[in-house]
Amino acid sequence: MTIVVTGGAGFIGGNFVYYILKNHPDDKVICYDKLTYAGNLETLADAQDNPNFKFVRGDISNRAEVYKLFEEEKPEVIVNFAAESHVDRSIEDPELFLRTNIIGTSILLDACKKFGIKRFHQVSTDEVYGDLPLDRPDLFFTETTNLHTSSPYSASKASADLLVQAYQRTYQIPATISRCSNNYGPYHFPEKLIPLMIINALNGKKLPVYGTGENVRDWLYVEDHCAAIDLIIRKGRVGEVYNIGGHNERTNLQVVKTILKILGKGEDLIEFVTDRKGHDQRYAIDPTKISTELGWNPTTKFDDGIQKTVAWYLENRGWWEKIISGEYKEYYSKMYDNR
């Protein structure tokens, strides 16, 4: 079948492109990406020679471009990764997140209604649920947990989820939604916690950690996430939400110390900085539904996945060294200097 992967030049989208090309060699994969700061064609370099892969540059919030894509490519499945996704950036510039994450999603849904598709899948986040208290390790997010957003980013993603559900009910769009925990792995943009800490440690720079570093995240290796989405678009029930979690909870400080230990660096590189506004305390997903219905379970333990991730960044310096310049350096300075 023909699958359009929006945001396929980004971190998770790029990994998903490779996953489909490897595991479903008869499928045609079209990456549709605006190539904003986090979209990188070099991420897709190894896919370019595959006859079943095609890259189309475009913006999901541009209706004419999206309709042209549907007319020319006649996709059967849309997997929507395209999103502005960094919480700190959303605090600095909320409007950008509303335009891409909400308006863009609505335009994709309108195209699905106009041209027809077999499945529209919305890639969402556990951040739409808000957070959990640190002193209640027995609590987890389920698919019925109320939406309770904390940032412009998570609010925009929750809004997109509600649009998808509304289009599914009103227009019978065959849609599904997945909400994942924090991903990590190859091709992760350097502003995110794990790659930022790896790269700073390699360069002997300070590792900025918000607050006291006690905030907890459930870490999901990106290939496990790709496998879950693949199952959902082929076997998931239309209209359903599926939570995808890694069962790998760690405090941010534990993650940073693990990276330093792998790299043989001292903990004196850690530098605590002013906490993020509205910083969520703990994320933890219960993936029982997708496990029971579709047979998916995470296969990568955090201790193994972080070793593989660090090794990838050591072996692919050229990829991330080209990124650390220009806009990223200006943004980094703005967010972390003098905190």
XYZ file of C-alpha atoms in Angstrom:
339
model
C 0.000 0.000 0.000
C 0.986 3.645 -0.296
C 1.762 5.326 3.017
C 2.314 9.058 3.464
C 4.476 9.779 6.495
C 4.128 13.436 7.398
C 7.094 14.765 9.344
C 9.110 11.840 8.048
C 12.381 13.772 8.056
C 12.169 14.195 11.806
C 13.248 11.884 14.590
C 10.412 9.390 15.029
C 9.066 9.860 11.499
C 12.457 9.096 9.981
C 12.806 5.952 12.054
C 9.288 4.940 10.991
C 10.194 5.374 7.309
C 13.102 2.973 7.748
C 10.960 0.548 9.737
C 8.339 0.298 6.989
C 10.884 0.004 4.180
C 12.614 -2.800 6.058
C 9.578 -4.740 7.278
C 7.147 -4.105 4.403
C 9.300 -3.943 1.264
C 6.263 -3.937 -1.030
C 4.811 -0.769 0.489
C 5.451 2.613 -1.075
C 6.518 5.241 1.452
C 6.195 8.964 0.763
C 7.810 11.333 3.244
C 6.030 14.691 3.335
C 8.013 17.216 5.355
C 8.374 20.993 5.538
C 12.021 20.663 6.600
C 11.834 23.071 9.502
C 14.754 23.232 11.948
C 14.169 19.650 13.165
C 13.560 18.134 9.727
C 16.765 16.855 8.203
C 17.087 15.245 4.780
C 20.341 13.643 5.882
C 18.263 11.516 8.244
C 16.737 9.924 5.126
C 19.989 9.581 3.168
C 19.921 5.773 3.303
C 16.323 5.699 2.040
C 16.879 7.855 -1.031
C 18.025 4.981 -3.258
C 15.083 2.759 -2.370
C 12.667 2.664 -5.344
C 9.711 2.477 -2.942
C 10.658 5.734 -1.205
C 9.849 9.277 -2.277
C 10.384 12.631 -0.597
C 7.973 15.517 -1.116
C 8.634 18.856 0.518
C 5.471 20.469 1.836
C 3.641 21.995 4.770
C 0.620 20.269 6.348
C -0.831 23.700 7.154
C -0.871 24.623 3.438
C -4.153 23.304 2.046
C -3.184 23.607 -1.635
C 0.038 21.658 -1.102
C -1.703 18.922 0.875
C -4.475 18.506 -1.700
C -1.891 18.325 -4.481
C -0.117 15.560 -2.573
C -3.322 13.533 -2.281
C -4.238 14.072 -5.927
C -0.847 12.995 -7.223
C 0.120 10.205 -4.836
C -3.312 8.733 -3.965
C -2.239 7.543 -0.510
C -4.093 4.775 1.270
C -2.653 5.456 4.729
C -1.599 8.707 6.404
C 0.618 8.592 9.486
C 0.842 12.090 10.918
C 4.085 12.725 12.760
C 4.305 16.340 11.548
C 4.281 18.581 14.604
C 6.134 21.222 16.488
C 7.113 19.190 19.508
C 9.455 20.969 21.906
C 7.810 22.214 25.106
C 10.272 25.062 25.678
C 9.784 26.330 22.134
C 6.010 26.254 22.627
C 6.371 28.486 25.680
C 8.389 30.945 23.606
C 6.150 30.867 20.503
C 2.723 29.255 21.103
C 1.174 30.400 17.804
C 3.553 28.311 15.710
C 2.375 25.192 17.563
C -1.291 26.042 17.064
C -0.805 26.559 13.340
C 1.093 23.344 12.680
C -0.386 20.974 15.229
C -4.043 22.013 15.028
C -4.641 23.706 11.667
C -2.258 21.312 9.926
C -4.046 18.286 11.325
C -7.434 19.682 10.303
C -6.231 20.183 6.729
C -4.945 16.617 6.561
C -8.307 15.388 7.819
C -10.141 17.498 5.232
C -7.973 15.931 2.532
C -8.813 12.471 3.842
C -12.511 13.357 3.709
C -12.224 14.768 0.175
C -10.023 12.105 -1.416
C -10.633 9.050 0.781
C -8.128 6.871 2.627
C -8.058 3.493 4.366
C -6.500 4.778 7.597
C -5.496 8.085 9.157
C -3.237 7.672 12.158
C -2.487 10.535 14.517
C 0.766 10.264 16.457
C 0.143 12.001 19.766
C 1.827 12.157 23.152
C 1.268 11.197 26.776
C 1.695 14.884 27.603
C -1.978 15.451 26.734
C -2.794 13.746 30.057
C -0.837 16.276 32.104
C 1.298 14.731 34.814
C 1.228 12.384 37.773
C 2.500 13.056 41.310
C 5.959 11.787 42.167
C 4.694 10.188 45.386
C 2.138 7.931 43.630
C 4.147 5.372 41.621
C 1.013 3.225 41.468
C -0.734 5.667 39.102
C -0.488 5.391 35.304
C -2.055 7.046 32.284
C -4.690 4.927 30.557
C -6.665 5.691 27.415
C -9.555 6.913 29.589
C -7.450 9.348 31.648
C -8.825 12.881 31.331
C -6.916 15.324 29.116
C -5.217 17.901 31.322
C -2.535 19.811 29.443
C 0.334 21.800 30.937
C 1.959 23.646 28.007
C 1.005 25.201 24.674
C 2.604 22.153 23.030
C 0.500 19.583 24.886
C -2.621 21.738 24.482
C -2.091 21.827 20.723
C -1.643 18.049 20.584
C -4.754 17.446 22.687
C -6.708 19.757 20.386
C -5.503 17.783 17.366
C -6.572 14.522 19.027
C -10.053 15.905 19.615
C -10.268 16.992 15.973
C -9.327 13.498 14.835
C -12.019 11.973 17.040
C -14.584 14.496 15.818
C -13.800 13.809 12.145
C -13.964 10.083 12.785
C -17.404 10.374 14.330
C -18.872 13.069 12.054
C -17.360 12.099 8.698
C -16.518 8.433 9.379
C -12.818 9.017 8.713
C -11.111 5.672 9.512
C -8.825 7.151 12.162
C -6.763 5.938 15.087
C -4.639 7.760 17.665
C -1.582 6.669 19.620
C -0.116 8.421 22.647
C 3.465 7.556 23.432
C 5.910 8.156 26.233
C 9.291 9.852 25.699
C 11.163 8.372 22.745
C 14.920 8.031 22.373
C 17.264 6.512 19.808
C 19.013 7.360 16.500
C 18.413 10.672 14.705
C 17.062 12.427 17.804
C 17.406 16.206 17.374
C 20.123 17.661 19.651
C 17.815 19.967 21.628
C 16.121 17.006 23.367
C 17.349 15.712 26.715
C 19.207 12.526 25.797
C 21.053 13.695 22.645
C 21.793 17.058 24.268
C 23.423 15.350 27.233
C 25.392 12.938 25.030
C 26.718 15.689 22.782
C 27.523 18.113 25.591
C 29.376 15.396 27.493
C 31.369 14.477 24.392
C 32.317 18.124 23.958
C 33.175 18.627 27.636
C 30.349 21.115 28.126
C 28.040 21.495 31.096
C 24.889 19.363 31.120
C 21.925 21.636 32.010
C 19.354 19.822 34.135
C 16.076 21.524 35.065
C 15.335 22.035 38.770
C 16.654 19.149 40.853
C 16.329 16.589 38.048
C 13.690 14.565 39.910
C 11.046 14.743 37.168
C 10.206 11.230 35.952
C 9.716 10.096 32.353
C 8.831 6.718 30.855
C 11.403 6.082 28.103
C 10.474 4.224 24.910
C 13.073 3.110 22.373
C 12.032 4.545 19.022
C 12.040 1.236 17.128
C 9.561 -0.204 19.646
C 7.343 2.814 19.006
C 7.540 2.289 15.232
C 6.528 -1.356 15.632
C 3.495 -0.312 17.681
C 2.314 2.247 15.123
C 2.764 -0.284 12.328
C 0.490 -2.700 14.194
C -2.123 -0.023 14.817
C -2.419 1.096 11.189
C -2.816 -2.516 10.027
C -4.792 -4.127 12.853
C -5.966 -1.400 15.223
C -9.669 -0.687 15.631
C -10.962 2.460 13.932
C -11.828 5.208 16.403
C -9.598 3.869 19.153
C -6.792 5.451 21.164
C -3.779 3.286 22.024
C -1.206 4.191 24.684
C 2.373 3.158 23.884
C 4.751 3.033 26.843
C 8.155 1.581 27.542
C 7.885 0.489 31.211
C 11.205 2.279 31.641
C 10.679 5.048 34.193
C 13.715 7.121 35.133
C 14.274 10.520 36.708
C 15.960 13.025 34.434
C 18.954 12.978 36.764
C 19.214 9.179 36.530
C 19.213 9.441 32.729
C 21.965 12.057 32.755
C 24.133 10.089 35.196
C 23.693 6.927 33.101
C 24.924 8.743 29.992
C 27.934 10.151 31.855
C 28.823 6.679 33.149
C 28.649 5.146 29.663
C 30.900 7.887 28.296
C 33.300 7.733 31.230
C 32.658 11.360 32.156
C 32.412 12.900 35.628
C 29.208 14.065 37.266
C 30.835 17.470 37.806
C 29.596 18.300 34.294
C 26.004 18.406 35.620
C 24.673 21.925 36.059
C 21.241 22.504 37.605
C 19.330 25.361 35.956
C 16.080 27.215 36.661
C 13.155 24.851 36.249
C 10.863 24.982 33.219
C 7.560 26.836 33.606
C 4.764 24.384 34.439
C 7.208 21.460 34.390
C 5.296 18.155 34.538
C 6.403 15.926 37.417
C 5.908 12.392 36.163
C 4.729 10.595 33.019
C 3.894 6.901 33.139
C 1.856 4.953 30.594
C -0.179 1.787 31.023
C 0.067 0.005 27.624
C -2.236 -2.872 28.590
C -4.736 -2.131 25.811
C -2.303 -2.365 22.887
C -0.650 -5.378 24.501
C -3.952 -7.214 24.939
C -5.557 -6.265 21.620
C -2.592 -6.231 19.238
C 0.085 -8.242 21.033
C 2.566 -5.383 21.229
C 5.063 -5.109 24.063
C 8.276 -3.074 24.280
C 11.325 -5.216 23.625
C 14.119 -2.785 24.519
C 15.085 -2.228 28.137
C 16.337 1.273 28.900
C 19.803 0.100 29.933
C 20.200 -1.601 26.545
C 18.566 1.140 24.506
C 20.652 3.917 26.006
C 23.838 1.968 25.254
C 22.740 1.625 21.604
C 21.782 5.295 21.461
C 25.104 6.546 22.820
C 26.929 4.244 20.392
C 24.922 5.676 17.474
C 25.887 9.247 18.368
C 29.522 8.229 18.667
C 29.396 6.569 15.245
C 27.438 9.355 13.516
C 29.205 12.526 14.556
C 28.843 13.992 11.077
C 25.051 13.939 11.360
C 24.794 15.931 14.570
C 27.859 18.148 14.172
C 26.258 19.742 11.100
C 23.121 20.491 13.092
C 24.817 22.270 15.989
C 25.070 25.656 14.317
C 22.984 28.648 13.320
C 19.446 28.740 14.670
C 20.011 25.856 17.069
C 22.974 27.565 18.745
C 21.027 30.821 19.054
C 18.070 28.955 20.579
C 20.321 26.995 22.946
C 21.903 30.202 24.181
C 18.511 31.845 24.680
C 17.093 28.902 26.649
C 20.037 28.007 28.894
C 22.385 30.970 29.262
C 22.099 32.814 32.581
C 19.637 30.341 34.112
